[in-house]
Short mmCIF file of C-alpha atoms in Angstrom, two decimals:
data_model
loop_
_atom_site.label_atom_id
_atom_site.label_comp_id
_atom_site.label_asym_id
_atom_site.label_seq_id
_atom_site.Cartn_x
_atom_site.Cartn_y
_atom_site.Cartn_z
CA MET A 1 174.92 167.17 103.03
CA SER A 2 175.64 167.05 106.77
CA ASP A 3 179.06 167.84 108.25
CA VAL A 4 181.69 165.11 108.15
CA PRO A 5 180.77 162.75 111.01
CA SER A 6 183.26 162.03 113.80
CA ALA A 7 184.84 158.57 114.09
CA SER A 8 182.36 157.56 116.81
CA ASP A 9 179.35 158.91 114.87
CA LEU A 10 180.60 157.07 111.80
CA ARG A 11 180.98 153.86 113.81
CA GLU A 12 177.41 154.21 115.08
CA LEU A 13 176.09 154.68 111.53
CA ALA A 14 178.25 151.78 110.28
CA ASP A 15 176.83 149.59 113.03
CA GLN A 16 173.33 150.19 111.65
CA SER A 17 174.30 149.86 107.99
CA ASN A 18 173.37 146.71 106.10
CA ALA A 19 175.85 147.33 103.25
CA TRP A 20 177.50 143.93 102.78
CA PRO A 21 181.08 145.01 103.71
CA PHE A 22 179.73 146.18 107.09
CA GLU A 23 177.79 142.93 107.56
CA GLN A 24 181.04 141.02 106.96
CA ALA A 25 183.05 143.33 109.23
CA LYS A 26 180.49 142.89 112.04
CA ALA A 27 181.19 139.14 111.96
CA ILE A 28 184.90 139.87 112.60
CA VAL A 29 183.98 142.25 115.46
CA ALA A 30 181.84 139.47 117.00
CA ARG A 31 184.76 137.03 116.57
CA LEU A 32 187.06 139.37 118.51
CA LYS A 33 184.58 139.60 121.38
CA LYS A 34 184.97 135.83 121.83
CA ALA A 35 188.76 135.85 121.37
CA PRO A 36 190.30 139.34 121.60
CA LYS A 37 193.55 140.05 119.77
CA ASP A 38 195.62 143.12 118.90
CA GLU A 39 195.74 142.59 115.15
CA VAL A 40 193.32 141.25 112.56
CA LEU A 41 194.68 139.38 109.56
CA PHE A 42 192.82 139.42 106.22
CA GLU A 43 194.03 137.01 103.56
CA THR A 44 193.54 136.47 99.84
CA GLY A 45 194.94 133.55 97.84
CA TYR A 46 196.55 133.36 94.43
CA GLY A 47 197.57 130.34 92.36
CA PRO A 48 200.61 131.47 90.34
CA SER A 49 200.34 128.77 87.69
CA GLY A 50 198.82 131.53 85.54
CA LEU A 51 198.71 135.30 85.35
CA PRO A 52 196.53 137.30 87.77
CA HIS A 53 192.99 137.63 86.40
CA ILE A 54 189.76 139.46 87.06
CA GLY A 55 188.81 137.05 89.88
CA THR A 56 192.06 137.92 91.68
CA PHE A 57 191.17 141.60 91.41
CA GLY A 58 187.65 140.90 92.70
CA GLU A 59 188.86 139.01 95.75
CA VAL A 60 191.41 141.64 96.77
CA ALA A 61 189.02 144.55 96.05
CA ARG A 62 186.19 143.01 98.06
CA THR A 63 188.46 142.00 100.96
CA THR A 64 189.85 145.56 101.00
CA MET A 65 186.27 146.89 101.30
CA VAL A 66 185.59 144.60 104.27
CA ARG A 67 188.89 145.62 105.87
CA HIS A 68 187.99 149.31 105.59
CA ALA A 69 184.48 148.66 106.98
CA PHE A 70 186.11 146.85 109.94
CA ARG A 71 188.44 149.80 110.56
CA VAL A 72 185.42 152.14 110.72
CA LEU A 73 183.52 149.80 113.06
CA THR A 74 186.51 149.63 115.42
CA GLU A 75 187.49 153.31 114.97
CA ASP A 76 190.89 152.09 113.74
CA LYS A 77 191.86 150.98 117.23
CA ILE A 78 192.85 147.48 116.08
CA LYS A 79 195.72 147.00 113.64
CA THR A 80 194.80 145.26 110.37
CA ARG A 81 196.92 143.58 107.70
CA LEU A 82 196.02 142.16 104.30
CA LEU A 83 198.17 139.24 103.20
CA ALA A 84 198.15 138.37 99.48
CA PHE A 85 199.32 134.76 99.69
CA SER A 86 200.77 132.99 96.65
CA ASP A 87 200.60 129.18 96.52
CA ASP A 88 203.89 129.10 94.64
CA MET A 89 205.08 125.81 96.14
CA ASP A 90 202.36 123.87 94.30
CA GLY A 91 203.63 121.47 91.65
CA LEU A 92 203.16 122.49 88.00
CA ARG A 93 200.39 120.12 86.79
CA LYS A 94 200.20 121.12 83.12
CA VAL A 95 201.84 123.52 80.71
CA PRO A 96 199.65 126.64 80.27
CA ASP A 97 198.59 127.60 76.73
CA ASN A 98 199.43 131.29 76.96
CA VAL A 99 203.19 131.19 77.57
CA PRO A 100 206.25 131.13 75.29
CA ASN A 101 208.91 128.38 75.37
CA LYS A 102 206.43 125.70 76.46
CA GLU A 103 209.05 122.99 76.03
CA LEU A 104 211.00 124.48 78.98
CA LEU A 105 207.98 124.11 81.25
CA ALA A 106 207.37 120.56 80.04
CA LEU A 107 210.83 119.62 81.40
CA ASP A 108 209.82 120.82 84.88
CA LEU A 109 206.34 119.32 85.22
CA GLY A 110 205.60 118.31 88.81
CA LYS A 111 208.16 120.63 90.37
CA PRO A 112 207.14 123.48 92.71
CA LEU A 113 206.33 126.61 90.67
CA THR A 114 209.34 128.35 92.23
CA LYS A 115 211.58 125.60 90.80
CA VAL A 116 210.06 125.68 87.30
CA ARG A 117 212.15 127.61 84.75
CA ASP A 118 210.70 130.94 83.69
CA PRO A 119 209.57 130.69 80.05
CA PHE A 120 209.68 134.51 79.83
CA GLY A 121 213.33 134.57 80.87
CA THR A 122 212.89 137.47 83.29
CA HIS A 123 212.92 135.75 86.71
CA PRO A 124 214.65 132.81 88.40
CA SER A 125 211.42 130.77 88.14
CA PHE A 126 207.95 130.70 86.62
CA GLY A 127 206.43 131.14 90.11
CA GLU A 128 208.54 134.23 90.79
CA HIS A 129 207.63 135.66 87.37
CA ASN A 130 203.92 135.30 88.13
CA ASN A 131 204.39 136.60 91.68
CA ALA A 132 206.02 139.74 90.25
CA ARG A 133 203.08 140.11 87.88
CA LEU A 134 200.69 139.77 90.83
CA ARG A 135 202.49 142.48 92.80
CA ALA A 136 202.62 144.84 89.81
CA PHE A 137 198.94 144.12 89.19
CA LEU A 138 197.91 144.90 92.81
CA ASP A 139 200.17 147.97 92.91
CA THR A 140 198.53 149.35 89.76
CA PHE A 141 195.24 149.50 91.65
CA GLY A 142 196.83 150.98 94.77
CA PHE A 143 195.89 148.11 97.11
CA ASP A 144 197.45 148.13 100.58
CA TYR A 145 198.74 144.58 101.10
CA GLU A 146 201.72 142.44 102.09
CA PHE A 147 202.88 139.76 99.70
CA ALA A 148 203.55 136.25 101.03
CA SER A 149 205.16 133.31 99.23
CA SER A 150 204.27 129.74 100.21
CA THR A 151 207.81 128.62 99.26
CA ALA A 152 209.38 131.27 101.51
CA TYR A 153 207.08 130.40 104.43
CA TYR A 154 207.68 126.64 104.12
CA THR A 155 211.45 126.80 103.62
CA SER A 156 212.09 129.45 106.30
CA GLY A 157 210.41 127.38 109.00
CA ARG A 158 207.42 129.75 109.45
CA PHE A 159 205.10 126.76 109.17
CA ASP A 160 207.25 124.17 110.97
CA ALA A 161 205.41 124.15 114.33
CA THR A 162 202.01 123.77 112.66
CA LEU A 163 203.30 121.13 110.21
CA LEU A 164 204.47 119.07 113.20
CA LYS A 165 200.99 119.54 114.70
CA VAL A 166 199.43 118.17 111.46
CA LEU A 167 201.74 115.14 111.77
CA GLU A 168 200.78 114.69 115.41
CA LYS A 169 197.04 114.95 114.56
CA ILE A 170 197.29 113.00 111.30
CA ASP A 171 194.57 110.50 112.29
CA LYS A 172 192.10 113.32 112.91
CA VAL A 173 193.06 115.03 109.65
CA MET A 174 192.62 111.75 107.73
CA ALA A 175 189.24 111.12 109.39
CA ILE A 176 188.08 114.54 108.10
CA MET A 177 189.50 114.15 104.58
CA LEU A 178 188.81 110.49 103.69
CA PRO A 179 184.98 110.66 103.49
CA SER A 180 185.33 113.43 100.89
CA LEU A 181 187.57 111.39 98.55
CA ARG A 182 186.84 108.83 95.86
CA GLU A 183 187.66 105.28 96.94
CA GLU A 184 190.75 104.88 94.77
CA ARG A 185 192.17 108.27 95.87
CA ALA A 186 191.38 107.57 99.53
CA ALA A 187 193.42 104.34 99.37
CA SER A 188 196.70 106.22 98.86
CA TYR A 189 195.84 109.65 100.30
CA SER A 190 198.15 111.50 102.66
CA PRO A 191 197.98 115.18 103.62
CA PHE A 192 201.79 115.29 103.17
CA LEU A 193 203.35 115.61 99.72
CA PRO A 194 207.11 114.96 99.95
CA ILE A 195 209.42 116.94 97.68
CA CYS A 196 211.59 114.25 96.06
CA PRO A 197 215.25 114.91 97.07
CA ARG A 198 216.37 113.19 93.84
CA THR A 199 214.18 114.99 91.25
CA GLY A 200 212.72 117.99 93.09
CA VAL A 201 209.18 116.92 92.07
CA VAL A 202 206.18 117.29 94.44
CA LEU A 203 205.21 113.63 94.87
CA GLN A 204 201.65 112.33 95.15
CA VAL A 205 202.68 109.00 96.75
CA PRO A 206 201.34 106.81 99.57
CA ILE A 207 203.05 107.57 102.89
CA VAL A 208 204.12 104.19 104.31
CA ALA A 209 205.20 105.47 107.73
CA HIS A 210 205.03 108.62 109.78
CA ASP A 211 206.92 109.41 112.96
CA ALA A 212 205.51 112.29 114.98
CA ALA A 213 208.37 112.16 117.48
CA ALA A 214 211.02 112.45 114.75
CA GLY A 215 208.89 114.80 112.63
CA THR A 216 209.29 112.65 109.50
CA VAL A 217 207.31 110.73 106.90
CA SER A 218 208.50 107.83 104.72
CA TYR A 219 207.52 106.75 101.22
CA ASP A 220 208.76 104.42 98.51
CA ASP A 221 210.34 106.25 95.56
CA PRO A 222 207.99 105.47 92.63
CA GLU A 223 210.93 105.12 90.20
CA THR A 224 213.67 103.42 92.24
CA GLY A 225 211.53 101.60 94.82
CA GLU A 226 213.90 102.86 97.52
CA ARG A 227 212.36 103.81 100.88
CA VAL A 228 212.94 107.49 101.58
CA THR A 229 212.39 109.32 104.88
CA VAL A 230 212.08 113.13 104.89
CA PRO A 231 211.29 115.73 107.55
CA VAL A 232 207.86 117.38 107.21
CA THR A 233 209.53 120.69 108.14
CA GLY A 234 211.89 123.09 106.36
CA GLY A 235 210.30 122.82 102.92
CA HIS A 236 210.96 119.06 102.49
CA CYS A 237 207.20 118.42 102.25
CA LYS A 238 204.17 120.47 101.44
CA LEU A 239 200.56 119.76 102.28
CA GLN A 240 197.67 118.85 99.98
CA TRP A 241 195.72 122.01 99.41
CA LYS A 242 192.78 121.64 101.85
CA PRO A 243 195.03 120.67 104.79
CA ASP A 244 197.45 123.35 103.53
CA TRP A 245 194.74 126.02 103.75
CA ALA A 246 193.81 124.88 107.26
CA MET A 247 197.48 124.77 108.34
CA ARG A 248 197.97 128.32 107.05
CA TRP A 249 194.89 129.65 108.84
CA THR A 250 196.16 128.04 112.05
CA ALA A 251 199.83 129.05 111.71
CA LEU A 252 199.14 132.67 110.77
CA GLY A 253 195.92 133.23 112.73
CA VAL A 254 193.94 134.32 109.67
CA ASP A 255 190.71 136.09 110.71
CA TYR A 256 189.05 136.69 107.34
CA GLU A 257 189.22 135.05 103.92
CA MET A 258 186.52 134.82 101.26
CA ALA A 259 186.36 132.22 98.50
CA GLY A 260 184.36 131.35 95.40
CA LYS A 261 181.10 129.41 95.64
CA ASP A 262 182.81 126.41 94.00
CA LEU A 263 184.95 126.07 97.15
CA ILE A 264 182.12 125.85 99.72
CA ASP A 265 182.90 122.20 100.57
CA SER A 266 186.64 122.91 100.65
CA VAL A 267 186.12 125.79 103.10
CA LYS A 268 184.09 123.48 105.37
CA LEU A 269 186.71 120.69 105.29
CA SER A 270 189.59 123.13 105.85
CA GLY A 271 187.62 124.68 108.73
CA LYS A 272 187.25 121.27 110.40
CA ILE A 273 190.98 120.55 110.00
CA CYS A 274 191.77 124.00 111.40
CA SER A 275 189.69 123.16 114.51
CA ALA A 276 191.45 119.78 114.84
CA LEU A 277 194.78 121.65 114.87
CA GLY A 278 193.54 123.92 117.66
CA GLY A 279 192.89 126.93 115.40
CA THR A 280 189.72 128.85 114.53
CA ALA A 281 188.66 129.00 110.89
CA PRO A 282 188.44 132.57 109.55
CA GLU A 283 185.25 134.50 108.93
CA GLY A 284 184.32 135.00 105.30
CA PHE A 285 181.73 134.26 102.67
CA ASN A 286 181.46 132.40 99.41
CA TYR A 287 181.03 134.76 96.50
CA GLU A 288 179.20 133.77 93.33
CA LEU A 289 181.12 132.95 90.19
CA PHE A 290 181.18 135.01 87.02
CA LEU A 291 179.34 133.82 83.94
CA ASP A 292 180.00 134.43 80.26
CA ASP A 293 177.42 135.74 77.77
CA LYS A 294 175.89 132.23 77.50
CA GLY A 295 175.56 131.84 81.27
CA GLN A 296 178.51 129.41 81.48
CA LYS A 297 181.01 129.61 84.33
CA ILE A 298 184.08 131.60 83.34
CA SER A 299 187.22 129.51 83.19
CA LYS A 300 190.87 130.55 82.82
CA SER A 301 191.58 127.62 80.52
CA LYS A 302 188.54 128.28 78.28
CA GLY A 303 189.25 132.01 78.10
CA ASN A 304 185.51 132.66 77.88
CA GLY A 305 185.35 135.81 80.02
CA LEU A 306 186.71 139.32 80.11
CA THR A 307 190.26 139.77 81.32
CA ILE A 308 191.38 142.70 83.47
CA ASP A 309 193.28 144.14 80.49
CA GLU A 310 190.15 143.95 78.35
CA TRP A 311 188.00 145.73 80.93
CA LEU A 312 190.64 148.45 81.33
CA ARG A 313 190.75 148.92 77.55
CA TYR A 314 187.10 149.99 77.66
CA ALA A 315 186.58 151.49 81.12
CA SER A 316 188.11 152.78 84.34
CA PRO A 317 189.26 150.67 87.31
CA GLU A 318 186.52 152.36 89.39
CA SER A 319 183.82 150.93 87.11
CA LEU A 320 185.33 147.48 87.63
CA SER A 321 185.33 148.04 91.41
CA LEU A 322 181.63 148.93 91.20
CA PHE A 323 180.96 145.69 89.30
CA MET A 324 182.77 143.78 92.09
CA TYR A 325 180.95 145.68 94.86
CA ARG A 326 177.52 144.86 93.52
CA GLU A 327 175.78 141.74 94.84
CA PRO A 328 178.83 139.56 95.45
CA LYS A 329 176.56 136.63 96.29
CA ALA A 330 174.68 136.79 92.98
CA ALA A 331 176.01 135.17 89.79
CA LYS A 332 176.85 137.92 87.31
CA ARG A 333 177.55 137.94 83.61
CA LEU A 334 181.05 139.19 83.01
CA HIS A 335 180.68 140.13 79.38
CA PHE A 336 181.57 143.28 77.44
CA ASP A 337 177.97 144.53 77.43
CA VAL A 338 177.99 145.09 81.24
CA ILE A 339 180.70 147.73 80.92
CA PRO A 340 178.75 150.86 79.77
CA ARG A 341 176.18 150.49 82.54
CA ASN A 342 178.85 150.18 85.23
CA VAL A 343 180.73 153.22 83.89
CA ASP A 344 177.65 155.44 83.94
CA ASP A 345 176.27 154.02 87.19
CA TYR A 346 179.58 154.75 88.89
CA GLN A 347 179.25 158.40 87.77
CA GLN A 348 175.66 158.56 89.01
CA PHE A 349 176.64 157.19 92.43
CA LEU A 350 179.48 159.73 92.57
CA GLU A 351 177.22 162.63 91.59
CA GLY A 352 174.59 161.60 94.14
CA TYR A 353 177.06 161.25 97.02
CA PRO A 354 177.33 164.94 98.11
CA ARG A 355 173.52 165.22 98.26
CA GLN A 356 173.21 162.27 100.64
CA ASP A 357 173.22 162.27 104.43
CA ALA A 358 175.92 160.30 106.24
CA ARG A 359 173.73 157.19 106.61
CA GLN A 360 172.94 157.10 102.89
CA GLN A 361 176.58 157.70 102.02
CA LEU A 362 177.60 154.50 103.82
CA ALA A 363 175.22 152.59 101.55
CA ASN A 364 176.62 154.25 98.42
CA PRO A 365 179.09 151.96 96.57
CA VAL A 366 181.53 154.85 95.98
CA TRP A 367 182.06 155.16 99.73
CA HIS A 368 183.36 151.57 99.74
CA ILE A 369 185.23 151.85 96.44
CA HIS A 370 187.17 154.91 97.69
CA ALA A 371 187.57 153.90 101.35
CA GLY A 372 185.26 156.63 102.62
CA HIS A 373 186.72 159.45 100.52
CA PRO A 374 185.12 159.55 97.04
CA PRO A 375 186.50 162.23 94.69
CA ALA A 376 184.31 165.08 93.47
CA ALA A 377 182.18 164.16 90.47
CA ASP A 378 183.10 166.04 87.32
CA MET A 379 181.98 164.15 84.23
CA PRO A 380 179.89 166.41 81.98
CA VAL A 381 179.12 163.67 79.42
CA THR A 382 177.95 160.08 79.98
CA PHE A 383 179.68 157.06 78.48
CA GLN A 384 176.46 156.11 76.72
CA LEU A 385 176.33 159.57 75.10
CA LEU A 386 179.96 159.33 73.99
CA LEU A 387 179.31 155.91 72.47
CA THR A 388 176.32 157.29 70.58
CA LEU A 389 178.40 160.24 69.35
CA VAL A 390 181.13 157.93 68.06
CA SER A 391 178.51 155.72 66.50
CA SER A 392 176.58 158.54 64.81
CA SER A 393 179.60 160.37 63.44
CA ASN A 394 181.84 157.32 62.85
CA ALA A 395 184.33 159.57 64.67
CA GLU A 396 187.00 157.07 65.56
CA ASN A 397 189.32 159.85 66.70
CA ALA A 398 189.33 161.87 69.90
CA GLU A 399 189.65 165.29 68.21
CA THR A 400 186.27 164.97 66.47
CA LEU A 401 184.59 163.91 69.71
CA TRP A 402 186.17 166.78 71.62
CA GLY A 403 184.82 169.11 68.94
CA PHE A 404 181.28 168.00 69.83
CA ILE A 405 181.95 168.13 73.57
CA GLY A 406 183.49 171.62 73.37
CA ARG A 407 180.39 172.98 71.65
CA TYR A 408 178.05 171.30 74.16
CA ARG A 409 180.10 172.27 77.25
CA PRO A 410 182.20 175.36 76.44
CA GLY A 411 185.48 175.43 78.36
CA VAL A 412 185.59 171.65 78.86
CA THR A 413 188.85 170.37 77.33
CA PRO A 414 191.16 167.35 77.70
CA ALA A 415 193.36 169.52 79.95
CA THR A 416 190.51 170.58 82.29
CA HIS A 417 188.88 167.12 82.33
CA PRO A 418 191.53 164.36 82.01
CA LYS A 419 189.08 161.69 83.21
CA LEU A 420 186.67 162.64 80.44
CA ASP A 421 189.59 162.46 78.00
CA ALA A 422 190.23 158.89 79.20
CA LEU A 423 186.51 158.15 78.78
CA VAL A 424 186.67 159.41 75.18
CA GLY A 425 189.45 156.88 74.51
CA TYR A 426 187.48 154.09 76.18
CA ALA A 427 184.38 154.93 74.08
CA ILE A 428 186.36 154.83 70.82
CA ASN A 429 187.87 151.43 71.73
CA TYR A 430 184.48 150.06 72.77
CA TYR A 431 182.78 151.29 69.60
CA ARG A 432 185.51 149.90 67.35
CA ASP A 433 185.56 146.46 68.97
CA PHE A 434 181.91 145.84 69.82
CA VAL A 435 179.48 148.31 68.26
CA ALA A 436 180.77 148.82 64.71
CA PRO A 437 180.93 145.08 63.79
CA THR A 438 177.27 144.54 64.78
CA LYS A 439 175.70 147.75 63.45
CA THR A 440 172.46 147.15 61.50
CA PHE A 441 169.94 149.84 60.57
CA ARG A 442 166.25 149.02 60.74
CA GLU A 443 163.95 150.16 57.94
CA PRO A 444 161.26 152.59 59.18
CA THR A 445 157.60 151.74 58.61
CA ALA A 446 155.37 154.20 56.70
CA SER A 447 154.10 155.81 59.92
CA GLU A 448 157.67 156.00 61.27
CA ARG A 449 158.82 157.69 58.05
CA ALA A 450 156.12 160.35 58.51
CA ALA A 451 157.21 160.89 62.13
CA LEU A 452 160.89 161.17 61.11
CA GLN A 453 159.99 163.74 58.45
CA ASP A 454 158.12 165.79 61.08
CA LEU A 455 161.08 165.44 63.47
CA ARG A 456 163.42 166.73 60.75
CA ASP A 457 161.21 169.78 60.18
CA ALA A 458 160.88 170.49 63.91
CA LEU A 459 164.67 170.26 64.44
CA SER A 460 165.28 172.67 61.56
CA GLN A 461 163.03 175.28 63.23
CA LEU A 462 164.81 175.17 66.60
CA PRO A 463 166.95 178.18 67.55
CA ALA A 464 170.72 177.60 67.29
CA ASN A 465 171.16 177.83 71.08
CA ALA A 466 168.31 175.44 71.99
CA SER A 467 169.05 173.57 75.23
CA ALA A 468 169.08 169.79 75.58
CA GLU A 469 165.82 170.10 77.54
CA ASP A 470 164.12 172.15 74.78
CA ILE A 471 165.26 169.64 72.15
CA GLN A 472 164.03 166.73 74.29
CA ASN A 473 160.59 168.39 74.65
CA THR A 474 160.42 168.92 70.87
CA VAL A 475 161.35 165.29 70.18
CA TYR A 476 158.79 164.18 72.78
CA GLU A 477 156.01 166.23 71.16
CA ILE A 478 156.75 164.83 67.70
CA GLY A 479 156.45 161.32 69.15
CA ARG A 480 153.04 162.06 70.63
CA ARG A 481 151.16 160.07 67.99
CA GLU A 482 150.18 156.51 67.22
CA PRO A 483 151.77 154.00 67.41
CA PHE A 484 153.95 155.64 70.09
CA LEU A 485 151.29 156.83 72.55
CA ASN A 486 151.39 155.45 76.09
CA HIS A 487 147.79 155.53 77.34
CA LYS A 488 148.75 154.08 80.73
CA LYS A 489 151.26 156.81 81.59
CA LEU A 490 149.73 160.26 81.22
CA ALA A 491 151.78 163.44 80.74
CA LYS A 492 151.45 166.39 83.18
CA ASP A 493 148.81 167.97 80.95
CA GLY A 494 146.64 164.84 81.21
CA ARG A 495 147.28 163.70 77.64
CA PRO A 496 148.73 160.26 76.88
CA GLY A 497 152.49 160.00 77.31
CA VAL A 498 155.05 158.81 74.77
CA SER A 499 156.28 155.22 74.96
CA LEU A 500 159.92 154.18 74.87
CA ASP A 501 159.20 152.62 71.46
CA TRP A 502 159.48 156.10 69.92
CA PHE A 503 163.00 156.64 71.26
CA ASN A 504 164.05 153.05 70.55
CA MET A 505 162.88 153.51 66.95
CA LEU A 506 165.06 156.62 66.62
CA TYR A 507 168.15 154.69 67.72
CA GLN A 508 167.38 151.61 65.63
CA VAL A 509 166.60 153.53 62.42
CA LEU A 510 169.02 156.46 62.73
CA LEU A 511 171.97 154.88 64.53
CA GLY A 512 171.74 151.14 64.00
CA GLN A 513 171.69 150.40 67.74
CA GLU A 514 169.05 149.19 70.17
CA LYS A 515 169.17 151.92 72.80
CA GLY A 516 170.95 155.16 73.62
CA PRO A 517 171.14 158.17 75.95
CA ARG A 518 168.44 160.90 76.16
CA PHE A 519 167.88 161.91 72.56
CA GLY A 520 167.71 165.64 73.39
CA SER A 521 171.15 165.49 75.05
CA PHE A 522 172.54 163.62 72.07
CA VAL A 523 171.24 166.23 69.57
CA ALA A 524 172.54 169.07 71.78
CA VAL A 525 176.06 167.63 71.64
CA TYR A 526 175.93 166.33 68.08
CA GLY A 527 174.35 169.49 66.70
CA ALA A 528 170.86 169.92 65.23
CA GLN A 529 172.22 170.23 61.65
CA ASN A 530 174.13 166.96 62.01
CA ALA A 531 171.02 165.30 63.45
CA ILE A 532 168.94 166.59 60.50
CA ALA A 533 171.53 165.16 58.07
CA MET A 534 171.26 161.84 59.92
CA VAL A 535 167.45 161.80 59.52
CA ASP A 536 167.85 162.66 55.83
CA GLY A 537 170.29 159.75 55.47
CA ALA A 538 167.84 157.33 57.10
CA LEU A 539 164.95 158.54 54.92
CA ALA A 540 167.12 158.21 51.80
CA ARG A 541 168.21 154.69 52.81
CA ALA A 542 164.58 153.72 53.32
CA GLY A 543 163.46 155.47 50.11
#
């Protein structure tokens, strides 16, 4: 590996890199050339009507990667901030399923989330409870961000000047919004939602008069019929969400915000409103949505995807960051079976990093996951191998697994390798929840039985200290027979190679799973005698 590049060398390499965070950051650099400023504001949004979820993590993680790429491209000469903005002034539309004391929430339907009683009883409001969860959630992952509350910004007057501008430009805002609405909604639409002084509810009512000079709007109270006039400032009104987004971009000068593909039209409309208010819509991109195992869009209300807590029960935060880094513009299945690959791929990227030159390192996901400073790789066993060990030995306890690991890698212990110890725990959880319930052993055919018998004999003749490589070569040689020959791929000696079917058969017949790690590595860790006993068990089952 070359020496650590200087900031200017790094910037030059970053400028040539086509890793997506750099591509995004270059758009912000180009934006600044047109309109220079001293500070760049990145923003992410959060709707606190529910708990933070995996999409929230993805948005903050990806935005953080773009922010770091921008800092490298500008050699950290321009200040950057990341604002995690909570839309906690939105009215509560429906009572969520996953909360206690639902009857309390039912009493506060329609009120801003920061005025809805907290069903958990820990905070002054439901919005503040969820905001605290968001902050704890982001802090757990070590994100560098500032928290912002919509309620605090509206009521403190932070948005007043821009809200008055929306009122002044209301005809332009309406001209942008109305074509996007259904006829019946368009008839009563107003960008302003008054907060009823009598009930505290966010009202979706027709605005019968607006006075830009006085800074007020008027409506007829839907229950009393009385005409009510309220200021648009000071938290007496809030905006419908697309004008609200545009108002926020304008008021705060947001330079970068990404959003899900389902919001493409919303981003365009909000961008037009932002321009009408004299602002410039932020840079950003629309990321693809996550799909469940059936290819359906993941939805909070359906609960058909993995939650953050579920992912972290089976794997490290870094593996989740890798999943988020990869192809953000491609739809991805967010199902439990993507976890092992991301765990082991993360380790491979980490192990490859020191062997790469500086240009290659900037294209390595771990550079972006760790803000340019990936830790040293030190994971002597793969996740796939651990899963196979748990599966083969039914060892649902860490001590048994560490017994295998200690024999395979002398001196490696939970104390010397805490990350491996965590991985052992993840593997046990994963096996228990997903592998064990679906385990089915395939019966070997007659020719497979003969091959397994030969494999058993060959393993019994290996020396006690045989290496994983020696074992793999032995297994390979035993498989060099029909129906496992690969005539298209020749071995180094010119003879036909061995197809994957041989190794897949070993996993299906011996372990009751479709695939696994290198079989030689598995036997080296598991022990030849244990492997022989496993073959005997399979032959007896098939007898």
